[in-house]
Short mmCIF file of C-alpha atoms and ligand atoms in Angstrom, two decimals:
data_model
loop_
_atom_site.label_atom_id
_atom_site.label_comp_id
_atom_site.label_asym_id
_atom_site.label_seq_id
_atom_site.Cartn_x
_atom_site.Cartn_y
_atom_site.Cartn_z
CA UNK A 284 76.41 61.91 -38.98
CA UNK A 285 74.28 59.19 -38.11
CA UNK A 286 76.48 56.37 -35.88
CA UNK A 287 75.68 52.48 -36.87
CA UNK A 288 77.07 50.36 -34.52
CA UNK A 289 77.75 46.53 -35.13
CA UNK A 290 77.96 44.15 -32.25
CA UNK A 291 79.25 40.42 -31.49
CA UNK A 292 77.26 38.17 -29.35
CA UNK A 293 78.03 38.78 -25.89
CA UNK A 294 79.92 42.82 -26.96
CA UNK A 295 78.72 45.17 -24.54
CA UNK A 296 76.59 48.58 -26.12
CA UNK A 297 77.19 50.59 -23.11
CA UNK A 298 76.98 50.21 -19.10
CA UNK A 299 74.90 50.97 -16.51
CA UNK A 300 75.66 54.89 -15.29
CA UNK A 301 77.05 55.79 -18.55
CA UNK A 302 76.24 59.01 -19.85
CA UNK A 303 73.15 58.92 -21.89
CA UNK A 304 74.17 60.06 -25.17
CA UNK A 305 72.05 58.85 -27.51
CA UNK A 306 69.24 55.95 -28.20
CA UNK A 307 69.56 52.81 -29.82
CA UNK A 308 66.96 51.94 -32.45
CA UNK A 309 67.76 47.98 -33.06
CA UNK A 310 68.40 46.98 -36.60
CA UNK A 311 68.78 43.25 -36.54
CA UNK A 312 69.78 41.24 -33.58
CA UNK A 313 69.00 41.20 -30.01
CA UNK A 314 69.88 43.49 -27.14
CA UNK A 315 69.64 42.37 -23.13
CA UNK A 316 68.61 45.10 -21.04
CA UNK A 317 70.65 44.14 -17.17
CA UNK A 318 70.51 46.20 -14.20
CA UNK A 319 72.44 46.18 -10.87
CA UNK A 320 70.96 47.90 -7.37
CA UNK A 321 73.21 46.31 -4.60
CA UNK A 322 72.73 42.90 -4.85
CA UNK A 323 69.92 42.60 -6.88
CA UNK A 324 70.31 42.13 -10.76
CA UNK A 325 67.71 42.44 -12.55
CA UNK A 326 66.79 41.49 -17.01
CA UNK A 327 64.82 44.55 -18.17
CA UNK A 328 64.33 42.67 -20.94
CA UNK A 329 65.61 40.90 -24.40
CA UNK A 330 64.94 43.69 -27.08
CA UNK A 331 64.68 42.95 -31.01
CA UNK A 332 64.59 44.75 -34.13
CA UNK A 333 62.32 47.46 -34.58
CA UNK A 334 62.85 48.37 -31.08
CA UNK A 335 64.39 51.21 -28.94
CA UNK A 336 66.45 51.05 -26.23
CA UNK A 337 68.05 53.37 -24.16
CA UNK A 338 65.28 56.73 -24.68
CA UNK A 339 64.33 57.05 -21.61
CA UNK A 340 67.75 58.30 -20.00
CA UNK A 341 67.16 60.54 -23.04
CA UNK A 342 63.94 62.32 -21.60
CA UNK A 343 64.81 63.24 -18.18
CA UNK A 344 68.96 63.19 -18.34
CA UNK A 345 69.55 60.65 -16.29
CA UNK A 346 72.68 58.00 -16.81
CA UNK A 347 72.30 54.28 -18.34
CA UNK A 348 70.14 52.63 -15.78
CA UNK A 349 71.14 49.28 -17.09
CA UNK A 350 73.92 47.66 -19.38
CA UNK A 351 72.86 46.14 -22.63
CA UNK A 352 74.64 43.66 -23.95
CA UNK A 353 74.53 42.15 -27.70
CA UNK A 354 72.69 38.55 -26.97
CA UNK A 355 73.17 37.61 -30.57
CA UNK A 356 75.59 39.74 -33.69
CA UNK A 357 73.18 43.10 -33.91
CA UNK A 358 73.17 45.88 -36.10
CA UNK A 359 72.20 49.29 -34.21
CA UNK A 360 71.59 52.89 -35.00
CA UNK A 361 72.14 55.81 -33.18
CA UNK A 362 69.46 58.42 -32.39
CA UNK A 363 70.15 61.95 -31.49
CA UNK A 364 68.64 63.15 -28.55
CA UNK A 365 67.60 66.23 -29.95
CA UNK A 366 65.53 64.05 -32.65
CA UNK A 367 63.32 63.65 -29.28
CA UNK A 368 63.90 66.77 -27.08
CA UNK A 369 62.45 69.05 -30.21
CA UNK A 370 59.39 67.13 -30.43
CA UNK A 371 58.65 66.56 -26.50
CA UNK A 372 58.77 70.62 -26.39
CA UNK A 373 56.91 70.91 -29.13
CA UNK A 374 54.05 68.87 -28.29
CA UNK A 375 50.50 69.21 -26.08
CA UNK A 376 51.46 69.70 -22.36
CA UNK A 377 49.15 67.63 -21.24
CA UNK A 378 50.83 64.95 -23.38
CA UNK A 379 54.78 66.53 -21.84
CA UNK A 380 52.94 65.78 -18.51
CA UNK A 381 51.88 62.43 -19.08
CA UNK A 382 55.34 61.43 -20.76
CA UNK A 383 56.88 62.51 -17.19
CA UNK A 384 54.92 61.00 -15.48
CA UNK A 385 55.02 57.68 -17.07
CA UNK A 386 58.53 57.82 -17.09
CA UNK A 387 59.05 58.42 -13.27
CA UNK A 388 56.53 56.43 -12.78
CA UNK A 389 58.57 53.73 -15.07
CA UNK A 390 61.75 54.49 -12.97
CA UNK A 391 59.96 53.84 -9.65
CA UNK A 392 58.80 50.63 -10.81
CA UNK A 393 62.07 49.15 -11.67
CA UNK A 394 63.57 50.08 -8.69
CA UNK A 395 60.94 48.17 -6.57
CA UNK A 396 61.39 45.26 -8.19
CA UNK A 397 62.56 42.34 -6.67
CA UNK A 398 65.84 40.72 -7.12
CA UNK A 399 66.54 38.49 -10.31
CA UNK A 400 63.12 39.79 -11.50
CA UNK A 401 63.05 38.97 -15.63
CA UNK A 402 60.58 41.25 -17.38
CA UNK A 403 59.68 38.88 -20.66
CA UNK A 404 60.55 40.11 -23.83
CA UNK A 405 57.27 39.51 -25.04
CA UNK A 406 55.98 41.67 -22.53
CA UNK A 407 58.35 45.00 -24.41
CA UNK A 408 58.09 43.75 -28.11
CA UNK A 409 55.54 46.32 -29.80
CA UNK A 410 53.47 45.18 -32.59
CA UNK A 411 51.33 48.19 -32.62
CA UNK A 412 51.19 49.65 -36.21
CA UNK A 413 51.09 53.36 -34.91
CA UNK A 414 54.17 52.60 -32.76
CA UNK A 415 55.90 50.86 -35.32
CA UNK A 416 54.73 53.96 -37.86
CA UNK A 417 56.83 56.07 -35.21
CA UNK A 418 59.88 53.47 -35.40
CA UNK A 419 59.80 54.03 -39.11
CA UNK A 420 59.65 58.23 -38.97
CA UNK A 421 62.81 57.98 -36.54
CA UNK A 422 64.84 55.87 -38.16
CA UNK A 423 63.80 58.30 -41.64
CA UNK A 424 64.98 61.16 -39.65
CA UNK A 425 68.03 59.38 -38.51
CA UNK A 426 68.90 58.33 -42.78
CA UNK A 427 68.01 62.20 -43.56
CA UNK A 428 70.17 63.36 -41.16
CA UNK A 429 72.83 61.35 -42.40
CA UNK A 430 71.87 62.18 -46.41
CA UNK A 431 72.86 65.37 -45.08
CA UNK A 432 76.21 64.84 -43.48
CA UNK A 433 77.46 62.80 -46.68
CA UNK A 434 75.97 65.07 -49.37
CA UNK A 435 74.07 62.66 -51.17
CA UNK A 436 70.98 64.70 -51.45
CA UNK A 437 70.88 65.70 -55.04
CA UNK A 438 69.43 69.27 -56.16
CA UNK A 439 67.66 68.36 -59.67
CA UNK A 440 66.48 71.34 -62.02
CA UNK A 441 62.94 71.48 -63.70
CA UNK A 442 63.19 73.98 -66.98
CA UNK A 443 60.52 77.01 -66.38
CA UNK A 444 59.49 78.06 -69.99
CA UNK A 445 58.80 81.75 -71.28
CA UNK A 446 55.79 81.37 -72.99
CA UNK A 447 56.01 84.38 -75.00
CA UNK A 448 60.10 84.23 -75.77
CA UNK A 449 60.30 80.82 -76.16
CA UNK A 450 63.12 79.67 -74.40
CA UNK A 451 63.63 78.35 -71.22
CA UNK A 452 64.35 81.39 -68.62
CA UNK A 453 64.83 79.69 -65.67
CA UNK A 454 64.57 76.77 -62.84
CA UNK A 455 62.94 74.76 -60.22
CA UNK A 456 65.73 73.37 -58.16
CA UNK A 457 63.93 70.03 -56.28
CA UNK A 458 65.57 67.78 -53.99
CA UNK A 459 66.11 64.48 -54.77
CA UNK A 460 66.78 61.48 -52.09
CA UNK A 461 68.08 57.74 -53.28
CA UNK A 462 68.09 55.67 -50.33
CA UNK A 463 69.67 52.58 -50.32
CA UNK A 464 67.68 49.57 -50.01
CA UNK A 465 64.27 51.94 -50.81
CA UNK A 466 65.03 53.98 -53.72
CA UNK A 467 63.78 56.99 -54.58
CA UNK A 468 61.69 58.44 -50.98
CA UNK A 469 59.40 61.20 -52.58
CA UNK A 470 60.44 64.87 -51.55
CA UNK A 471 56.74 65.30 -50.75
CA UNK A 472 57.25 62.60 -47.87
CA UNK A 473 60.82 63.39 -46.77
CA UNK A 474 60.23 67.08 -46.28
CA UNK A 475 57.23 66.65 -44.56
CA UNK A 476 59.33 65.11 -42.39
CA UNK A 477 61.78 67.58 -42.03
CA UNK A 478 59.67 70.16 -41.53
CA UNK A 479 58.59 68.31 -38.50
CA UNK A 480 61.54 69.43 -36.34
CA UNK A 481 64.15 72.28 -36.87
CA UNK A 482 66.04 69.45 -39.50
CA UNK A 483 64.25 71.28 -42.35
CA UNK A 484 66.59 74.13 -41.69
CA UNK A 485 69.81 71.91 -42.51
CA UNK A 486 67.99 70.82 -45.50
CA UNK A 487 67.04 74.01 -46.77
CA UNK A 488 70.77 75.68 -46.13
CA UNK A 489 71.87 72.49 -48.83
CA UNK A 490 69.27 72.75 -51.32
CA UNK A 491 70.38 77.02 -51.42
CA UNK A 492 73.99 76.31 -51.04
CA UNK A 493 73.60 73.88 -53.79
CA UNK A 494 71.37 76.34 -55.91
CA UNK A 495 74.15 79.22 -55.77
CA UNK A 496 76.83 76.85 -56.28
CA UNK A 497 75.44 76.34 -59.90
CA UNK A 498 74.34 79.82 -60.47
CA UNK A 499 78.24 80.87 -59.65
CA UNK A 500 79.85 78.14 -62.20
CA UNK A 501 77.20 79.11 -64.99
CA UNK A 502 78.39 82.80 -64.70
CA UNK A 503 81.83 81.46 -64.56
CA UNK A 504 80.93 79.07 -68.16
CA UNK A 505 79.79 82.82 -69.35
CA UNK A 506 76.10 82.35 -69.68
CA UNK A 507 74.83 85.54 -69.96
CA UNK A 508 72.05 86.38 -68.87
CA UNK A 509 71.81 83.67 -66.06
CA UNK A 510 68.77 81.94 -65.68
CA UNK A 511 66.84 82.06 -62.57
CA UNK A 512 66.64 79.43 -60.33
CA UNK A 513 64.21 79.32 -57.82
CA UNK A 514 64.14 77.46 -54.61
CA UNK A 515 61.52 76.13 -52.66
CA UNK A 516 60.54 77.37 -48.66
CA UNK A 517 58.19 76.05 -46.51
CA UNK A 518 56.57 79.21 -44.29
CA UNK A 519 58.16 77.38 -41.55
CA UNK A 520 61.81 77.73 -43.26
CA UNK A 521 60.98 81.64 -44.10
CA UNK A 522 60.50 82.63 -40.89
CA UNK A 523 62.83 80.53 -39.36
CA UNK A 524 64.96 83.36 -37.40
CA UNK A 525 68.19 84.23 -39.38
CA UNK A 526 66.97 82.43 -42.50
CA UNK A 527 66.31 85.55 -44.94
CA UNK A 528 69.42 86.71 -43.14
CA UNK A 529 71.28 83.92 -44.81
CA UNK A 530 69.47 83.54 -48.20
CA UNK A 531 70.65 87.34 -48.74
CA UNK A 532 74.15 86.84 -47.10
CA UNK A 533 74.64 83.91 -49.87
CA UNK A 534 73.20 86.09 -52.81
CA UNK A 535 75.85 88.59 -51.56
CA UNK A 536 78.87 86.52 -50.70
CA UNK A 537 78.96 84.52 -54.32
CA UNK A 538 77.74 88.21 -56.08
CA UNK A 539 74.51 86.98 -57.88
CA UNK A 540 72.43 89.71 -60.24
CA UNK A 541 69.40 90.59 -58.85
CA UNK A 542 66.50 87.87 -59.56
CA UNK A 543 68.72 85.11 -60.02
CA UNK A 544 67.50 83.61 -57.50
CA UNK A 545 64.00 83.13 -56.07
CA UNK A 546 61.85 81.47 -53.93
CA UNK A 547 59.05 79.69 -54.04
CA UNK A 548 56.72 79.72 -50.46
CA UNK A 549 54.49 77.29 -50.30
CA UNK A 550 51.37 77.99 -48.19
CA UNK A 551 50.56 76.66 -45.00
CA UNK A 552 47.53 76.77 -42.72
CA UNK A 553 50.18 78.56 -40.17
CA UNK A 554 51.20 80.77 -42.07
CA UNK A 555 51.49 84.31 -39.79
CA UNK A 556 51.73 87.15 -41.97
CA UNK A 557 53.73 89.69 -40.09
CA UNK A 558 56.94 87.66 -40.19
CA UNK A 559 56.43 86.67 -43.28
CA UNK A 560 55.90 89.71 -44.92
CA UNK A 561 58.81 91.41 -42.88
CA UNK A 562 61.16 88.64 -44.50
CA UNK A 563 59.97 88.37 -47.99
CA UNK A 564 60.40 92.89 -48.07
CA UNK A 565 64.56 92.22 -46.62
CA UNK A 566 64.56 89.50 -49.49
CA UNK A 567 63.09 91.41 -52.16
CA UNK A 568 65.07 94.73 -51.04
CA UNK A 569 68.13 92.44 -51.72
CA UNK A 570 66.76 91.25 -55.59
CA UNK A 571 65.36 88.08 -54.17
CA UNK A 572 61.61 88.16 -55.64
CA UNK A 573 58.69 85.28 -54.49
CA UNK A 574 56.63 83.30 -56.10
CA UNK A 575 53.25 82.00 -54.30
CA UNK A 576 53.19 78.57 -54.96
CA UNK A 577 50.68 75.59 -55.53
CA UNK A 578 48.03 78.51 -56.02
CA UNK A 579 44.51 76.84 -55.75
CA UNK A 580 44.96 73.86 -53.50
CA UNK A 581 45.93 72.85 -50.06
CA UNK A 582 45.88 75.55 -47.80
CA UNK A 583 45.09 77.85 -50.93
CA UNK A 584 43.97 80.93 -49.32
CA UNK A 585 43.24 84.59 -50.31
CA UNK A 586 44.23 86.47 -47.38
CA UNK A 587 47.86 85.03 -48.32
CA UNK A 588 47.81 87.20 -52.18
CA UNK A 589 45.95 90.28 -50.16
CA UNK A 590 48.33 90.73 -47.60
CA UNK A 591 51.39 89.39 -48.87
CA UNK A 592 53.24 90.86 -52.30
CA UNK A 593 54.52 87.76 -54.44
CA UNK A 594 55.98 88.52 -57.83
CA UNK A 595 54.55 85.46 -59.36
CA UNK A 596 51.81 83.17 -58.58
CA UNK A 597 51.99 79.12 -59.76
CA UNK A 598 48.82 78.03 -60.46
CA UNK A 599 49.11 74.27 -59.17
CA UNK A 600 49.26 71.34 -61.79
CA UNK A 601 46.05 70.14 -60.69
CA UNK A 602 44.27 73.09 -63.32
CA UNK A 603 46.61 72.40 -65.99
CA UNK A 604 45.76 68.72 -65.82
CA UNK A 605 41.57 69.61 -66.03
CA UNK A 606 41.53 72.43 -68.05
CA UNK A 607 40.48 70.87 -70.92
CA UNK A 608 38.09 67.95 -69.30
CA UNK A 609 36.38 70.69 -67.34
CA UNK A 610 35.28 74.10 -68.70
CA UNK A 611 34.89 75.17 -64.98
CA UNK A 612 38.51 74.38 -64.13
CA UNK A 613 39.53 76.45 -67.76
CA UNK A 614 36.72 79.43 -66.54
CA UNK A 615 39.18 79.20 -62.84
CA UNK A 616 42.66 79.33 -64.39
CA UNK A 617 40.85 82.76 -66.58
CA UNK A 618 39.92 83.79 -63.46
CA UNK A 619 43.31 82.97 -61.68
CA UNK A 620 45.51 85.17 -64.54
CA UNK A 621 43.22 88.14 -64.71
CA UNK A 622 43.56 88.04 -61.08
CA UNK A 623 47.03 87.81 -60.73
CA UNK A 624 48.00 90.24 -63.47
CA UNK A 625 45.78 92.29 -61.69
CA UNK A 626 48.17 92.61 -58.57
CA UNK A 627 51.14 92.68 -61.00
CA UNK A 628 52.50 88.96 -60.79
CA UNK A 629 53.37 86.91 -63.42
CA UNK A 630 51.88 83.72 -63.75
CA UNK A 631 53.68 80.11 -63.93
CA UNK A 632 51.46 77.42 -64.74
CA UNK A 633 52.79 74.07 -63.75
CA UNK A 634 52.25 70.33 -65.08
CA UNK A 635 51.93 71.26 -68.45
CA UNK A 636 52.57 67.83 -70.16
CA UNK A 637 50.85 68.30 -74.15
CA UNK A 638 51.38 71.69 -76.40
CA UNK A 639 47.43 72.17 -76.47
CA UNK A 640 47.52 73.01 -72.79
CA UNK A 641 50.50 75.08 -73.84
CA UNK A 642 48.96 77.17 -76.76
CA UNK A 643 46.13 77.25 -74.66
CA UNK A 644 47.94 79.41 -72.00
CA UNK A 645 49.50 81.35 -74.33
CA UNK A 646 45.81 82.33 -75.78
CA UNK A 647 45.12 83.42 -71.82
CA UNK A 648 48.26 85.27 -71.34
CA UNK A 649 50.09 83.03 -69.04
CA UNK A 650 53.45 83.87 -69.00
CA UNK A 651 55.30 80.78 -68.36
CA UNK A 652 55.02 77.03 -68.72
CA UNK A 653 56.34 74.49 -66.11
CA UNK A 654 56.38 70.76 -66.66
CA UNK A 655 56.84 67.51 -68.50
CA UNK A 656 56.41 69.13 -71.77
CA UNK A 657 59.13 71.63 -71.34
CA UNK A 658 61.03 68.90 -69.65
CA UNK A 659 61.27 66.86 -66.18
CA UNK A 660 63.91 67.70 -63.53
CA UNK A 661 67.50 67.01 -64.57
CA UNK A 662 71.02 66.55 -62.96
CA UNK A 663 72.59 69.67 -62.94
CA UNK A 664 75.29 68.61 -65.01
CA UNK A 665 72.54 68.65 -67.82
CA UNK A 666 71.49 72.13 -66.65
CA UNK A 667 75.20 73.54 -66.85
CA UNK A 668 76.20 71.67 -70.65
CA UNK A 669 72.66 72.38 -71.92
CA UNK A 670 72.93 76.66 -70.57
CA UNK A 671 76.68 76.67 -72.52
CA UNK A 672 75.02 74.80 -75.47
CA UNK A 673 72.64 77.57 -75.73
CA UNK A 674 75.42 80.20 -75.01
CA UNK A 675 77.21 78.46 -78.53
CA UNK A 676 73.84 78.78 -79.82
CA UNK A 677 73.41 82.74 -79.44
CA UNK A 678 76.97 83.38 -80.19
CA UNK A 679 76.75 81.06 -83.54
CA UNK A 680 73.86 83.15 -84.76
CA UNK A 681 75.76 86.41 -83.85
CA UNK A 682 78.54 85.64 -85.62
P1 C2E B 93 56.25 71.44 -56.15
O1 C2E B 93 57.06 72.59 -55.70
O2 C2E B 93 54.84 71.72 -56.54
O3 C2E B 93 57.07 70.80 -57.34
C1 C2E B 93 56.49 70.32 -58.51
C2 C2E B 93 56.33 68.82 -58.46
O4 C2E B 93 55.58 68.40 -59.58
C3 C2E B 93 57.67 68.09 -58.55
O5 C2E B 93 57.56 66.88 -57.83
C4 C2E B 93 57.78 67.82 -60.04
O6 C2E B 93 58.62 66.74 -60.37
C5 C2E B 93 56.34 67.52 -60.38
N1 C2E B 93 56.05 67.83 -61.79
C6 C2E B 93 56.63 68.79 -62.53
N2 C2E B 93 56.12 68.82 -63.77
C7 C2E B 93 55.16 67.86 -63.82
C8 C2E B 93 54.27 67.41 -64.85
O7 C2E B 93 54.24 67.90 -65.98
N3 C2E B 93 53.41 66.42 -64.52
C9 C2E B 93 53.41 65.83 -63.28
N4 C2E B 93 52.55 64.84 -63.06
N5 C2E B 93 54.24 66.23 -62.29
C10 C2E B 93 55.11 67.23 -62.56
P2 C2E B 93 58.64 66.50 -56.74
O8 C2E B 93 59.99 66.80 -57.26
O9 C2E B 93 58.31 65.12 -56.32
O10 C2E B 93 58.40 67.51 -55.56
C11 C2E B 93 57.28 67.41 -54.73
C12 C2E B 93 57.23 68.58 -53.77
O11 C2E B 93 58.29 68.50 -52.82
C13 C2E B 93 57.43 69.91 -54.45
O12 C2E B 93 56.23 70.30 -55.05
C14 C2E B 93 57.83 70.78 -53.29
O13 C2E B 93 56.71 71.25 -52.58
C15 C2E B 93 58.59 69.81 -52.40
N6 C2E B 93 60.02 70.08 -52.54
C16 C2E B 93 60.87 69.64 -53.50
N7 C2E B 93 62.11 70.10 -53.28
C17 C2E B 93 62.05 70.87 -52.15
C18 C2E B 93 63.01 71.64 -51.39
O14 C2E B 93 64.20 71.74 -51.72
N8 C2E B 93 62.55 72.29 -50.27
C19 C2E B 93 61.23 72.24 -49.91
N9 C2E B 93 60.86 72.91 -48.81
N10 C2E B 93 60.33 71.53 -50.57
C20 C2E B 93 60.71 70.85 -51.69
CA1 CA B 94 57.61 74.59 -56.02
CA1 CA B 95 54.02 73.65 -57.11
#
C-alpha cells in the first residue's frame, strides 16, 4: 500500500547509511539533502515538489548517502523500488549502461567534493516537461498501486445484446478508477500504464476475482442460465506465466458452468503466437472461450484469426460508428461477418448507439450488439437487481 509520509519543519525523513528502502517523490514542501564524510558536511541540495529524492540508493543498493531533513511541513510519497528495478531490466542496455555509469559516476563526484560544498537547488530543480511527464507516470503507478491495496477499483458491466433472442446474454466487465482530486483516469490510460511493468498482473487478478465474485452471487440469487461475463486481457496478461493457470483455478474453485466466463484478448504488435495459443487451448479445454477483440484497428492483424482459434470476433466501434456515412466501411463490416462466420466465430459488434445500426446488423447476421444503445457500463449492483428482475420476469410468464 502506497506510504504518504507527513513531515514538520526541521523532522528528519531518514539518515545517512540507512537502508534504502524506498524513494521519496516530494508532494509539497521542501526536503534538504546533508551528507557527512569525516569532517566534511556537505548540502546535496534543497529539493521541492515534483521532485525525487532518495532513487539512487535504489539503483545500485547502496545505503542513504545523506540525511534529508523536512526544511519546511512536506507531504511525501513513497516509491517502491521495484516500480524502478522492473523498468531498468527491462529497458535498452545501452541505456542500463549509461544509467550505471552516470550513477557511479554521480557517487564519485560527491565524494570529491570539498567540505561545506552547497550544490544550489536551482541547479537539481527539473523543469523539463519529459522529466516531469516521468514524475507524473510514477506517482500514477504509485495511486494504482494503492487503488489496488484499498479496493477502490470498481468492475462496471456493459450489457452484450443477442441480436437474434433479444435479450441481453451477457457482459463486458471494465474497470473503473475515481481518483481523488482527478476524477475519473480513463482505463485506456491507466492500463496502459499497468501494462508497463508486471502491475498489470495485480490488476488483472482484481478485475477476475471481481468478475467471479458476481457470477457466484447471481447463481446464488438463482439466475438461471447465468449470463456470461467476459473479461478483458492484454497478450501481455495471457501469457503472463501462471495466468491461464489461475483464470481456470478460479472458474474451478467458485464452480462456474462452462462459458460463463470469457475473455476478451486484445491484440498487440507483440503478440507471439505459440504461448498464446498454448494458453487460450488450457482455457478453452476448461469452458473458458475467447473473443478477438477491437477487430479492425490498432494492431489489427490477420495472422492473429489464422493462427489463433477465437470463438468470437468484436468488430471495433470505429465500423459501427461509419457504417452508415461510408458504404466502404458497411462493404468491410459484410466482409468482416462472412469472414468470421466463416471460421465459426460469432460476431459482437460494439458502439452501437441508434436501432438503425442495430436492424442493420441484424439484416447482416451479426449476432450480438454491444453499446450505448443496449446500455453503458453499470455498477454491478444494477447488474445483480436487474438479472433477478428478469428471473421474476421469466418465472411471472411461466406461471
Ligand atoms: P474496450 O474493451 O474496447 O471497451 C469498450 C470501450 O468502449 C469502453 O470504454 C466502453 O465504455 C466504450 N463504449 C462502449 N459502448 C460504447 C458506445 O456505444 N459508444 C462509445 N462512444 N463508446 C462505447 P472504457 O470503459 O473507457 O474502456 C477502454 C478500454 O480499456 C477498453 O476498451 C479495454 O481495452 C480497456 N480495459 C477496460 N477494462 C479493462 C480491464 O479490466 N483489463 C484490461 N486489460 N483492459 C481493460
Ligand atoms: Ca473489450
Ligand atoms: Ca473493444
Amino acid at each position: 500500500m502506497a506510504i504518504r509520509r507527513e513531515l514538520f519543519a526541521g523532522e528528519v525523513l531518514y539518515r545517512q547509511d540507512d537502508v534504502s528502502d524506498c524513494a521519496w517523490l516530494l508532494e509539497s514542501g521542501q526536503v534538504e539533502l546533508v551528507s557527512v564524510t569525516g569532517r566534511r558536511v556537505a548540502s546535496q541540495g534543497v529539493f521541492g515538489p515534483g521532485e525525487l529524492i532518495g532513487e539512487l540508493g535504489l539503483l545500485d543498493g547502496t545505503p542513504r548517502s545523506a540525511t534529508a531533513t523536512a526544511r519546511s511541513d512536506a507531504v511525501l510519497l513513497a516509491i517502491e523500488r521495484e516500480q524502478f528495478i522492473e523498468r531498468l531490466q527491462s529497458c535498452d542496455p545501452i541505456l542500463r549502461t549509461l544509467v550505471d555509469s552516470l550513477l557511479q559516476r554521480n557517487r564519485g563526484l560527491v565524494a570529491s567534493l570539498p567540505t561545506e560544498t552547497a550544490v544550489p537547488a536551482e541547479d537539481v530543480a527539473c523543469d523539463d516537461p519529459v522529466e516531469r511527464a516521468g514524475i507524473d507516470k510514477i506517482r500514477l503507478e504509485t495511486q494504482l498501486r494503492d487503488a489496488l491495496a484499498t479496493g477502490t477499483l470498481e468492475v462496471r458491466y456493459q450489457p452484450i445484446f443477442d441480436i437474434a433472442a433479444g435479450r441481453v446474454a451477457g457482459y463486458e466487465a471494465l474497470v473503473r478508477w475515481e481518483l481523488p482530486g482527478r476524477g475519473a483516469v480513463s482505463p485506456a490510460e491507466f492500463i496502459a500504464l499497468a501494462e508497463e511493468t508486471s502491475l498489470i498482473v495485480p490488476v488483472g487478478e482484481y478485475v477476475l476475482e471481481r468478475v467471479v465474485a458476481t457470477l457466484v452471487e447471481l447463481r446464488r440469487r438463482g439466475v438461471e442460465p447465468l449470463p456470461s461475463i467476459a473479461v478483458n486481457l492484454s497478450a501481455r496478461q495471457l501469457v503472463e506465466p501462471g495466468m491461464a493457470r489461475q483464470v481456470v483455478a478460479r472458474v474451478q474453485a467458485a464452480g462456474l458452468p462452462a462459458g460463463a466466463l470469457k475473455l476478451e484478448v486484445t491484440e498487440s504488435r507483440m503478440l507471439d503466437y505459440a504461448p498464446v495459443a498454448a494458453v487460450m487451448a488450457h482455457c478453452r479445454e476448461q469452458g473458458v472461450p475467447f473473443a478477438l477483440d477491437d477487430f479492425g484497428t490498432g494492431y489489427s492483424n490477420l495472422t492473429h484469426l489464422h493462427t489463433l482459434d477465437f470463438e468470437y470476433i468484436k468488430v471495433d466501434q470505429a465500423f459501427a460508428r461509419h457504417m452508415f456515412d461510408s458504404p466502404r466501411a458497411m462493404r468491410m463490416v459484410e466482409a468482416i461477418v462472412a469472414m468470421s462466420h466463416g471460421l465459426g466465430a460469432k460476431v459482437i459488434c460494439e458502439g452501437v448507439e441508434t436501432r438503425e445500426q442495430l436492424e442493420r446488423l441484424r439484416a447482416i447476421g451479426v449476432e450480438f450488439a454491444q453499446g450505448y444503445l443496449v446500455g453503458k457500463a453499470a455498477p454491478v449492483e444494477s447488474v445483480l437487481s436487474g438479472e433477478a428482475a428478469r428471473l421474476g420476469e421469466a418465472a411471472a410468464s411461466l406461471a
